[in-house]
PDB file of C-alpha atoms in Angstrom:
ATOM      1  CA  ARG A   1       3.632  58.591  25.804  1.00  0.00           C
ATOM      2  CA  GLU A   2       0.444  60.391  26.736  1.00  0.00           C
ATOM      3  CA  SER A   3      -2.990  61.059  25.333  1.00  0.00           C
ATOM      4  CA  GLU A   4      -3.771  64.720  24.673  1.00  0.00           C
ATOM      5  CA  LEU A   5      -7.132  63.967  26.323  1.00  0.00           C
ATOM      6  CA  GLY A   6      -5.406  62.872  29.532  1.00  0.00           C
ATOM      7  CA  GLY A   7      -6.793  59.343  29.682  1.00  0.00           C
ATOM      8  CA  LYS A   8      -5.126  55.962  29.987  1.00  0.00           C
ATOM      9  CA  LEU A   9      -3.771  54.531  26.738  1.00  0.00           C
ATOM     10  CA  SER A  10      -4.898  51.117  25.578  1.00  0.00           C
ATOM     11  CA  PRO A  11      -2.285  48.342  25.359  1.00  0.00           C
ATOM     12  CA  VAL A  12      -3.599  47.764  21.814  1.00  0.00           C
ATOM     13  CA  TYR A  13      -1.728  49.916  19.287  1.00  0.00           C
ATOM     14  CA  PHE A  14      -0.656  49.401  15.686  1.00  0.00           C
ATOM     15  CA  ASN A  15       0.851  51.113  12.669  1.00  0.00           C
ATOM     16  CA  VAL A  16      -1.365  52.027   9.743  1.00  0.00           C
ATOM     17  CA  SER A  17       0.603  49.911   7.272  1.00  0.00           C
ATOM     18  CA  MET A  18       3.532  47.584   6.664  1.00  0.00           C
ATOM     19  CA  LYS A  19       4.731  47.118   3.095  1.00  0.00           C
ATOM     20  CA  LYS A  20       7.268  44.603   1.835  1.00  0.00           C
ATOM     21  CA  ASN A  21      10.298  46.303   0.324  1.00  0.00           C
ATOM     22  CA  GLY A  22      12.761  43.420  -0.078  1.00  0.00           C
ATOM     23  CA  GLN A  23      15.458  45.255   1.854  1.00  0.00           C
ATOM     24  CA  PHE A  24      17.115  44.441   5.156  1.00  0.00           C
ATOM     25  CA  SER A  25      17.721  47.103   7.749  1.00  0.00           C
ATOM     26  CA  SER A  26      19.974  46.907  10.781  1.00  0.00           C
ATOM     27  CA  PHE A  27      16.905  47.705  12.878  1.00  0.00           C
ATOM     28  CA  PHE A  28      14.856  44.613  13.726  1.00  0.00           C
ATOM     29  CA  TYR A  29      11.492  46.342  13.530  1.00  0.00           C
ATOM     30  CA  ASP A  30      11.601  47.057   9.812  1.00  0.00           C
ATOM     31  CA  ILE A  31      13.603  44.222   8.264  1.00  0.00           C
ATOM     32  CA  GLY A  32      12.128  43.758   4.817  1.00  0.00           C
ATOM     33  CA  TYR A  33       9.291  46.237   5.411  1.00  0.00           C
ATOM     34  CA  THR A  34       8.467  49.892   5.126  1.00  0.00           C
ATOM     35  CA  ILE A  35       6.428  50.883   8.172  1.00  0.00           C
ATOM     36  CA  SER A  36       4.014  53.809   8.170  1.00  0.00           C
ATOM     37  CA  ASP A  37       4.824  56.854  10.299  1.00  0.00           C
ATOM     38  CA  ASN A  38       1.347  56.946  11.767  1.00  0.00           C
ATOM     39  CA  MET A  39       0.434  54.715  14.683  1.00  0.00           C
ATOM     40  CA  ILE A  40      -3.097  54.377  16.051  1.00  0.00           C
ATOM     41  CA  THR A  41      -3.945  53.811  19.699  1.00  0.00           C
ATOM     42  CA  TYR A  42      -6.918  54.457  21.987  1.00  0.00           C
ATOM     43  CA  ASP A  43      -7.792  56.512  25.061  1.00  0.00           C
ATOM     44  CA  GLN A  44      -9.657  54.075  27.327  1.00  0.00           C
ATOM     45  CA  ASP A  45     -11.023  56.742  29.649  1.00  0.00           C
ATOM     46  CA  ASN A  46     -12.419  59.019  26.946  1.00  0.00           C
ATOM     47  CA  TYR A  47     -13.294  56.355  24.348  1.00  0.00           C
ATOM     48  CA  ARG A  48     -11.411  58.033  21.552  1.00  0.00           C
ATOM     49  CA  PHE A  49      -8.958  56.864  18.911  1.00  0.00           C
ATOM     50  CA  LEU A  50      -5.619  58.668  18.782  1.00  0.00           C
ATOM     51  CA  TYR A  51      -2.759  58.889  16.314  1.00  0.00           C
ATOM     52  CA  GLY A  52       0.894  59.861  16.330  1.00  0.00           C
ATOM     53  CA  ASN A  53       4.247  59.266  14.677  1.00  0.00           C
ATOM     54  CA  TYR A  54       5.643  56.011  16.049  1.00  0.00           C
ATOM     55  CA  ARG A  55       9.207  57.365  15.930  1.00  0.00           C
ATOM     56  CA  SER A  56       8.265  60.419  17.961  1.00  0.00           C
ATOM     57  CA  LYS A  57       7.912  60.943  21.706  1.00  0.00           C
ATOM     58  CA  SER A  58       5.166  63.531  21.291  1.00  0.00           C
ATOM     59  CA  THR A  59       1.670  63.244  22.748  1.00  0.00           C
ATOM     60  CA  PHE A  60      -0.877  61.154  20.857  1.00  0.00           C
ATOM     61  CA  LYS A  61      -3.563  63.372  19.310  1.00  0.00           C
ATOM     62  CA  GLU A  62      -7.256  62.661  18.983  1.00  0.00           C
ATOM     63  CA  ILE A  63      -8.462  61.624  15.520  1.00  0.00           C
ATOM     64  CA  GLN A  64     -10.976  64.421  15.060  1.00  0.00           C
ATOM     65  CA  GLU A  65     -12.837  62.747  12.198  1.00  0.00           C
ATOM     66  CA  LEU A  66     -13.825  59.890  14.550  1.00  0.00           C
ATOM     67  CA  SER A  67     -14.882  62.037  17.512  1.00  0.00           C
ATOM     68  CA  THR A  68     -18.597  61.472  16.832  1.00  0.00           C
ATOM     69  CA  LEU A  69     -18.257  57.677  16.713  1.00  0.00           C
ATOM     70  CA  ASN A  70     -20.184  56.044  19.579  1.00  0.00           C
ATOM     71  CA  LEU A  71     -17.493  54.101  21.445  1.00  0.00           C
ATOM     72  CA  GLU A  72     -18.584  54.552  25.050  1.00  0.00           C
ATOM     73  CA  GLY A  73     -17.807  51.431  27.071  1.00  0.00           C
ATOM     74  CA  TYR A  74     -15.724  49.892  24.285  1.00  0.00           C
ATOM     75  CA  GLU A  75     -12.035  49.030  24.271  1.00  0.00           C
ATOM     76  CA  PRO A  76      -9.871  47.581  21.501  1.00  0.00           C
ATOM     77  CA  VAL A  77      -8.939  43.913  21.907  1.00  0.00           C
ATOM     78  CA  PHE A  78      -7.050  43.618  18.600  1.00  0.00           C
ATOM     79  CA  GLY A  79      -5.715  45.934  15.920  1.00  0.00           C
ATOM     80  CA  SER A  80      -3.402  45.464  12.981  1.00  0.00           C
ATOM     81  CA  PRO A  81      -2.327  46.815   9.611  1.00  0.00           C
ATOM     82  CA  THR A  82      -3.338  44.614   6.703  1.00  0.00           C
ATOM     83  CA  ARG A  83      -2.076  43.896   3.200  1.00  0.00           C
ATOM     84  CA  ASN A  84      -4.317  46.819   2.091  1.00  0.00           C
ATOM     85  CA  LEU A  85      -1.963  49.663   2.937  1.00  0.00           C
ATOM     86  CA  ASN A  86      -4.468  52.263   4.150  1.00  0.00           C
ATOM     87  CA  ASN A  87      -6.907  49.811   5.755  1.00  0.00           C
ATOM     88  CA  PRO A  88      -5.968  48.633   9.246  1.00  0.00           C
ATOM     89  CA  VAL A  89      -8.626  46.674  11.149  1.00  0.00           C
ATOM     90  CA  VAL A  90      -9.616  46.895  14.818  1.00  0.00           C
ATOM     91  CA  VAL A  91     -11.822  44.674  16.968  1.00  0.00           C
ATOM     92  CA  ILE A  92     -13.474  46.481  19.894  1.00  0.00           C
ATOM     93  CA  SER A  93     -15.592  45.111  22.722  1.00  0.00           C
ATOM     94  CA  ASN A  94     -17.730  46.343  25.600  1.00  0.00           C
ATOM     95  CA  GLY A  95     -17.575  42.928  27.264  1.00  0.00           C
ATOM     96  CA  SER A  96     -20.537  41.422  25.450  1.00  0.00           C
ATOM     97  CA  THR A  97     -20.732  42.949  21.976  1.00  0.00           C
ATOM     98  CA  TYR A  98     -17.814  42.797  19.562  1.00  0.00           C
ATOM     99  CA  ARG A  99     -17.418  45.130  16.594  1.00  0.00           C
ATOM    100  CA  CYS A 100     -14.901  45.030  13.756  1.00  0.00           C
ATOM    101  CA  LEU A 101     -13.908  48.455  12.453  1.00  0.00           C
ATOM    102  CA  VAL A 102     -12.239  48.894   9.076  1.00  0.00           C
ATOM    103  CA  PHE A 103     -10.230  52.106   8.853  1.00  0.00           C
ATOM    104  CA  GLN A 104      -9.159  54.350   6.064  1.00  0.00           C
ATOM    105  CA  ALA A 105      -6.039  55.989   7.426  1.00  0.00           C
ATOM    106  CA  PRO A 106      -3.121  58.097   6.158  1.00  0.00           C
ATOM    107  CA  GLN A 107       0.208  56.311   6.386  1.00  0.00           C
ATOM    108  CA  ASN A 108       2.478  59.321   6.820  1.00  0.00           C
ATOM    109  CA  ASP A 109       2.542  62.782   8.346  1.00  0.00           C
ATOM    110  CA  ASN A 110       2.671  64.567   4.996  1.00  0.00           C
ATOM    111  CA  GLU A 111      -0.571  62.874   3.879  1.00  0.00           C
ATOM    112  CA  TYR A 112      -2.679  64.285   6.666  1.00  0.00           C
ATOM    113  CA  GLN A 113      -3.405  67.708   8.088  1.00  0.00           C
ATOM    114  CA  PRO A 114      -6.460  67.978  10.392  1.00  0.00           C
ATOM    115  CA  GLY A 115      -9.055  70.422   9.078  1.00  0.00           C
ATOM    116  CA  GLN A 116      -7.773  70.457   5.517  1.00  0.00           C
ATOM    117  CA  THR A 117      -9.717  69.065   2.593  1.00  0.00           C
ATOM    118  CA  THR A 118      -6.731  67.590   0.770  1.00  0.00           C
ATOM    119  CA  GLY A 119      -4.922  64.336   1.476  1.00  0.00           C
ATOM    120  CA  ILE A 120      -6.086  61.046   2.946  1.00  0.00           C
ATOM    121  CA  LYS A 121      -8.382  61.410   5.938  1.00  0.00           C
ATOM    122  CA  PHE A 122      -9.102  59.109   8.837  1.00  0.00           C
ATOM    123  CA  LYS A 123     -12.504  57.496   8.582  1.00  0.00           C
ATOM    124  CA  ILE A 124     -14.304  54.259   9.380  1.00  0.00           C
ATOM    125  CA  ILE A 125     -15.148  52.478   6.145  1.00  0.00           C
ATOM    126  CA  ASN A 126     -17.210  49.809   7.870  1.00  0.00           C
ATOM    127  CA  ASP A 127     -18.413  49.154  11.404  1.00  0.00           C
ATOM    128  CA  LEU A 128     -19.438  45.489  11.514  1.00  0.00           C
ATOM    129  CA  THR A 129     -21.044  43.718  14.463  1.00  0.00           C
ATOM    130  CA  VAL A 130     -19.491  40.305  15.102  1.00  0.00           C
ATOM    131  CA  PRO A 131     -22.137  37.555  15.426  1.00  0.00           C
ATOM    132  CA  THR A 132     -22.997  36.834  19.062  1.00  0.00           C
ATOM    133  CA  GLY A 133     -20.892  34.125  20.666  1.00  0.00           C
ATOM    134  CA  LEU A 134     -18.211  34.089  18.004  1.00  0.00           C
ATOM    135  CA  MET A 135     -15.716  35.981  20.210  1.00  0.00           C
ATOM    136  CA  ASN A 136     -15.234  36.189  23.957  1.00  0.00           C
ATOM    137  CA  LYS A 137     -12.726  37.603  26.443  1.00  0.00           C
ATOM    138  CA  TYR A 138     -10.425  34.617  25.908  1.00  0.00           C
ATOM    139  CA  SER A 139     -10.254  34.985  22.129  1.00  0.00           C
ATOM    140  CA  ASP A 140      -6.759  35.329  20.696  1.00  0.00           C
ATOM    141  CA  PHE A 141      -5.894  37.121  17.426  1.00  0.00           C
ATOM    142  CA  TYR A 142      -3.199  37.203  14.767  1.00  0.00           C
ATOM    143  CA  CYS A 143      -2.706  38.993  11.452  1.00  0.00           C
ATOM    144  CA  TYR A 144      -0.034  37.786   9.043  1.00  0.00           C
ATOM    145  CA  ILE A 145       0.731  40.967   7.187  1.00  0.00           C
ATOM    146  CA  THR A 146       0.820  39.583   3.628  1.00  0.00           C
ATOM    147  CA  ASP A 147      -2.188  37.312   4.089  1.00  0.00           C
ATOM    148  CA  GLU A 148      -5.714  37.849   2.815  1.00  0.00           C
ATOM    149  CA  ASP A 149      -7.134  36.924   6.233  1.00  0.00           C
ATOM    150  CA  PHE A 150      -6.652  37.563   9.899  1.00  0.00           C
ATOM    151  CA  TYR A 151      -7.152  34.751  12.401  1.00  0.00           C
ATOM    152  CA  PHE A 152      -8.766  34.405  15.788  1.00  0.00           C
ATOM    153  CA  SER A 153      -9.472  31.568  18.187  1.00  0.00           C
ATOM    154  CA  THR A 154     -12.462  31.145  20.469  1.00  0.00           C
ATOM    155  CA  ASP A 155     -12.798  28.154  22.808  1.00  0.00           C
ATOM    156  CA  GLY A 156     -11.845  25.115  20.718  1.00  0.00           C
ATOM    157  CA  THR A 157     -12.047  26.622  17.225  1.00  0.00           C
ATOM    158  CA  LEU A 158      -9.692  28.650  15.045  1.00  0.00           C
ATOM    159  CA  TYR A 159     -11.280  31.004  12.499  1.00  0.00           C
ATOM    160  CA  SER A 160     -10.110  33.056   9.531  1.00  0.00           C
ATOM    161  CA  VAL A 161     -11.680  36.389   8.537  1.00  0.00           C
ATOM    162  CA  ASN A 162     -11.320  37.651   4.986  1.00  0.00           C
ATOM    163  CA  ILE A 163     -10.005  41.227   5.021  1.00  0.00           C
ATOM    164  CA  GLN A 164     -11.294  42.181   1.581  1.00  0.00           C
ATOM    165  CA  SER A 165     -14.786  41.098   2.619  1.00  0.00           C
ATOM    166  CA  LEU A 166     -14.523  43.428   5.615  1.00  0.00           C
ATOM    167  CA  ILE A 167     -13.513  46.289   3.326  1.00  0.00           C
ATOM    168  CA  ASN A 168     -16.483  45.446   1.118  1.00  0.00           C
ATOM    169  CA  GLY A 169     -18.805  45.620   4.139  1.00  0.00           C
ATOM    170  CA  SER A 170     -19.369  41.933   4.813  1.00  0.00           C
ATOM    171  CA  TRP A 171     -18.337  39.891   7.852  1.00  0.00           C
ATOM    172  CA  SER A 172     -16.898  36.642   6.546  1.00  0.00           C
ATOM    173  CA  ALA A 173     -15.441  34.321   9.195  1.00  0.00           C
ATOM    174  CA  LYS A 174     -15.011  30.598   8.721  1.00  0.00           C
ATOM    175  CA  PRO A 175     -13.675  27.864  11.025  1.00  0.00           C
ATOM    176  CA  ILE A 176     -10.452  26.364   9.683  1.00  0.00           C
ATOM    177  CA  CYS A 177      -9.786  23.852  12.458  1.00  0.00           C
ATOM    178  CA  GLN A 178     -11.229  22.611  15.713  1.00  0.00           C
ATOM    179  CA  LEU A 179      -9.552  20.786  18.580  1.00  0.00           C
ATOM    180  CA  THR A 180     -11.958  17.908  18.077  1.00  0.00           C
ATOM    181  CA  ASP A 181     -10.204  17.375  14.710  1.00  0.00           C
ATOM    182  CA  PHE A 182      -7.112  16.346  16.681  1.00  0.00           C
ATOM    183  CA  GLY A 183      -8.718  13.995  19.187  1.00  0.00           C
ATOM    184  CA  TYR A 184      -9.756  16.441  21.935  1.00  0.00           C
ATOM    185  CA  ASP A 185     -13.147  16.551  23.594  1.00  0.00           C
ATOM    186  CA  ALA A 186     -15.380  19.599  23.806  1.00  0.00           C
ATOM    187  CA  GLU A 187     -13.869  20.607  27.175  1.00  0.00           C
ATOM    188  CA  ALA A 188     -10.475  21.456  25.648  1.00  0.00           C
ATOM    189  CA  LYS A 189      -9.814  25.096  24.769  1.00  0.00           C
ATOM    190  CA  ILE A 190      -7.307  27.030  22.670  1.00  0.00           C
ATOM    191  CA  ASN A 191      -5.696  29.426  25.122  1.00  0.00           C
ATOM    192  CA  CYS A 192      -3.376  31.051  22.600  1.00  0.00           C
ATOM    193  CA  PHE A 193      -1.835  30.620  19.171  1.00  0.00           C
ATOM    194  CA  ASP A 194       0.840  32.059  16.924  1.00  0.00           C
ATOM    195  CA  ILE A 195       2.023  31.746  13.336  1.00  0.00           C
ATOM    196  CA  THR A 196       5.707  31.339  12.523  1.00  0.00           C
ATOM    197  CA  ARG A 197       7.579  34.009  10.614  1.00  0.00           C
ATOM    198  CA  SER A 198       7.379  32.067   7.345  1.00  0.00           C
ATOM    199  CA  GLY A 199       3.613  31.703   7.673  1.00  0.00           C
ATOM    200  CA  LYS A 200       4.000  27.957   7.048  1.00  0.00           C
ATOM    201  CA  TYR A 201       3.324  26.741  10.576  1.00  0.00           C
ATOM    202  CA  LEU A 202       0.707  27.356  13.224  1.00  0.00           C
ATOM    203  CA  VAL A 203       1.356  26.750  16.919  1.00  0.00           C
ATOM    204  CA  LEU A 204      -1.560  26.204  19.316  1.00  0.00           C
ATOM    205  CA  GLY A 205      -1.432  26.332  23.108  1.00  0.00           C
ATOM    206  CA  VAL A 206      -4.163  23.982  24.338  1.00  0.00           C
ATOM    207  CA  SER A 207      -5.751  23.656  27.765  1.00  0.00           C
ATOM    208  CA  THR A 208      -6.999  20.068  27.814  1.00  0.00           C
ATOM    209  CA  ASP A 209      -9.192  20.600  30.893  1.00  0.00           C
ATOM    210  CA  GLY A 210     -10.611  23.903  29.660  1.00  0.00           C
ATOM    211  CA  LYS A 211      -8.981  26.062  32.342  1.00  0.00           C
ATOM    212  CA  ARG A 212      -8.237  29.549  31.084  1.00  0.00           C
ATOM    213  CA  LYS A 213      -5.564  32.193  31.320  1.00  0.00           C
ATOM    214  CA  ASP A 214      -6.903  33.733  34.506  1.00  0.00           C
ATOM    215  CA  GLU A 215      -6.816  30.452  36.409  1.00  0.00           C
ATOM    216  CA  SER A 216      -3.839  28.551  37.767  1.00  0.00           C
ATOM    217  CA  SER A 217      -2.906  24.922  38.301  1.00  0.00           C
ATOM    218  CA  ASP A 218       0.214  22.848  38.845  1.00  0.00           C
ATOM    219  CA  GLU A 219      -1.250  19.977  36.865  1.00  0.00           C
ATOM    220  CA  LEU A 220       0.228  19.369  33.423  1.00  0.00           C
ATOM    221  CA  ASN A 221      -2.917  19.959  31.416  1.00  0.00           C
ATOM    222  CA  GLY A 222      -1.309  22.037  28.674  1.00  0.00           C
ATOM    223  CA  ASP A 223      -0.522  20.666  25.219  1.00  0.00           C
ATOM    224  CA  VAL A 224       1.235  22.289  22.273  1.00  0.00           C
ATOM    225  CA  LEU A 225       0.223  21.502  18.696  1.00  0.00           C
ATOM    226  CA  LEU A 226       2.427  22.268  15.699  1.00  0.00           C
ATOM    227  CA  LEU A 227       0.377  22.404  12.508  1.00  0.00           C
ATOM    228  CA  ASN A 228       1.162  22.796   8.830  1.00  0.00           C
ATOM    229  CA  LEU A 229      -0.703  25.835   7.519  1.00  0.00           C
ATOM    230  CA  GLU A 230      -1.438  25.995   3.814  1.00  0.00           C
ATOM    231  CA  LYS A 231      -2.580  29.582   3.404  1.00  0.00           C
ATOM    232  CA  ASN A 232      -3.536  29.240  -0.249  1.00  0.00           C
ATOM    233  CA  ASN A 233      -6.646  27.351   0.792  1.00  0.00           C
ATOM    234  CA  ASN A 234      -6.533  27.671   4.611  1.00  0.00           C
ATOM    235  CA  THR A 235      -6.076  23.937   5.183  1.00  0.00           C
ATOM    236  CA  ILE A 236      -4.355  22.670   8.297  1.00  0.00           C
ATOM    237  CA  THR A 237      -2.711  19.323   9.036  1.00  0.00           C
ATOM    238  CA  LEU A 238      -1.111  18.127  12.261  1.00  0.00           C
ATOM    239  CA  LYS A 239       2.705  18.001  12.198  1.00  0.00           C
ATOM    240  CA  ASN A 240       3.564  17.362  15.871  1.00  0.00           C
ATOM    241  CA  LYS A 241       1.662  17.056  19.121  1.00  0.00           C
ATOM    242  CA  PHE A 242       3.383  17.667  22.445  1.00  0.00           C
ATOM    243  CA  GLU A 243       1.243  16.472  25.347  1.00  0.00           C
ATOM    244  CA  GLN A 244       1.298  17.534  29.000  1.00  0.00           C
ATOM    245  CA  VAL A 245       4.151  19.997  28.568  1.00  0.00           C
ATOM    246  CA  GLY A 246       2.637  22.874  30.558  1.00  0.00           C
ATOM    247  CA  GLY A 247       0.283  23.757  33.349  1.00  0.00           C
ATOM    248  CA  THR A 248      -2.470  26.340  33.368  1.00  0.00           C
ATOM    249  CA  PRO A 249      -2.308  28.911  31.936  1.00  0.00           C
ATOM    250  CA  THR A 250      -0.956  27.522  28.711  1.00  0.00           C
ATOM    251  CA  ASP A 251       0.777  30.313  26.854  1.00  0.00           C
ATOM    252  CA  ILE A 252       2.787  30.455  23.638  1.00  0.00           C
ATOM    253  CA  ILE A 253       5.296  33.055  22.566  1.00  0.00           C
ATOM    254  CA  LEU A 254       7.449  32.342  19.521  1.00  0.00           C
ATOM    255  CA  LYS A 255      10.976  33.628  20.010  1.00  0.00           C
ATOM    256  CA  TYR A 256      13.448  34.039  17.182  1.00  0.00           C
ATOM    257  CA  LEU A 257      17.201  33.576  17.317  1.00  0.00           C
ATOM    258  CA  SER A 258      17.516  36.233  14.632  1.00  0.00           C
ATOM    259  CA  TYR A 259      15.136  38.627  12.949  1.00  0.00           C
ATOM    260  CA  PHE A 260      14.192  37.129   9.602  1.00  0.00           C
ATOM    261  CA  CYS A 261      11.696  38.465   7.103  1.00  0.00           C
ATOM    262  CA  GLU A 262       9.050  35.816   6.409  1.00  0.00           C
ATOM    263  CA  GLY A 263      11.453  33.004   7.270  1.00  0.00           C
ATOM    264  CA  PHE A 264      14.312  34.168   5.031  1.00  0.00           C
ATOM    265  CA  ASP A 265      17.593  35.738   6.087  1.00  0.00           C
ATOM    266  CA  GLU A 266      19.517  38.513   4.342  1.00  0.00           C
ATOM    267  CA  ASN A 267      20.930  35.940   1.885  1.00  0.00           C
ATOM    268  CA  LYS A 268      17.391  34.803   0.982  1.00  0.00           C
ATOM    269  CA  THR A 269      18.026  31.472   2.716  1.00  0.00           C
ATOM    270  CA  PHE A 270      14.984  29.923   4.338  1.00  0.00           C
ATOM    271  CA  ARG A 271      15.580  29.679   8.076  1.00  0.00           C
ATOM    272  CA  ASP A 272      12.310  29.316   9.940  1.00  0.00           C
ATOM    273  CA  TYR A 273      13.524  28.152  13.316  1.00  0.00           C
ATOM    274  CA  LEU A 274      10.995  26.512  15.615  1.00  0.00           C
TER     275      LEU A 274
END
């Protein structure tokens, strides 16, 4: 798909909302969820946010209400819908400064007509500057759609960010675990992480020698940590530690034998395969 402005589209794109509906579709992408029509992406050459129907093949259109937003030099590094249906969040960066944008956005085509005064409009509710040093180009991100927080890792620390605080205009990030908690020294880095479909487990890809994703090595300096994640209070305990199972880069992708909604199959049986 193309941008109506002619620029290159960002690899970061996301739907406005995902809502649990308790139903199971034959299509993997919406098992147990209702997904908004509108998808948001970004023109990297013209520094503009775009929108379009994710089911359509039509050109992405510029979000006119955001055309005056100063985004020159910035690109999205993360974007996701949240449990607040009209409030997706986006993290943008110019290489040194990171900003977290909280959107108001219409979920469906019939809610939005550019230039009209009725319906839900696109706008930025808050534009929050992330404290210096808290994120870098190696940071990894994840949003569990029913959770009150989204997560990101930087160097050897995993953080949670409260979404409601963002909506209220306050940046609220707290560290929930560090590699030093599990016996690593300060050189070790989190290269990537993921959360299982049930939300009960966290998987970390660790570079014990600190080498990053853009480096390479045949040495087995990559560990994998499987952690119990208690989201009610964001506490984490170590379940299993797999040492020297990968080289550099260490990378983690969780693959599923079947498409289950939050760890449950169509019979409501818990089946969170790891």
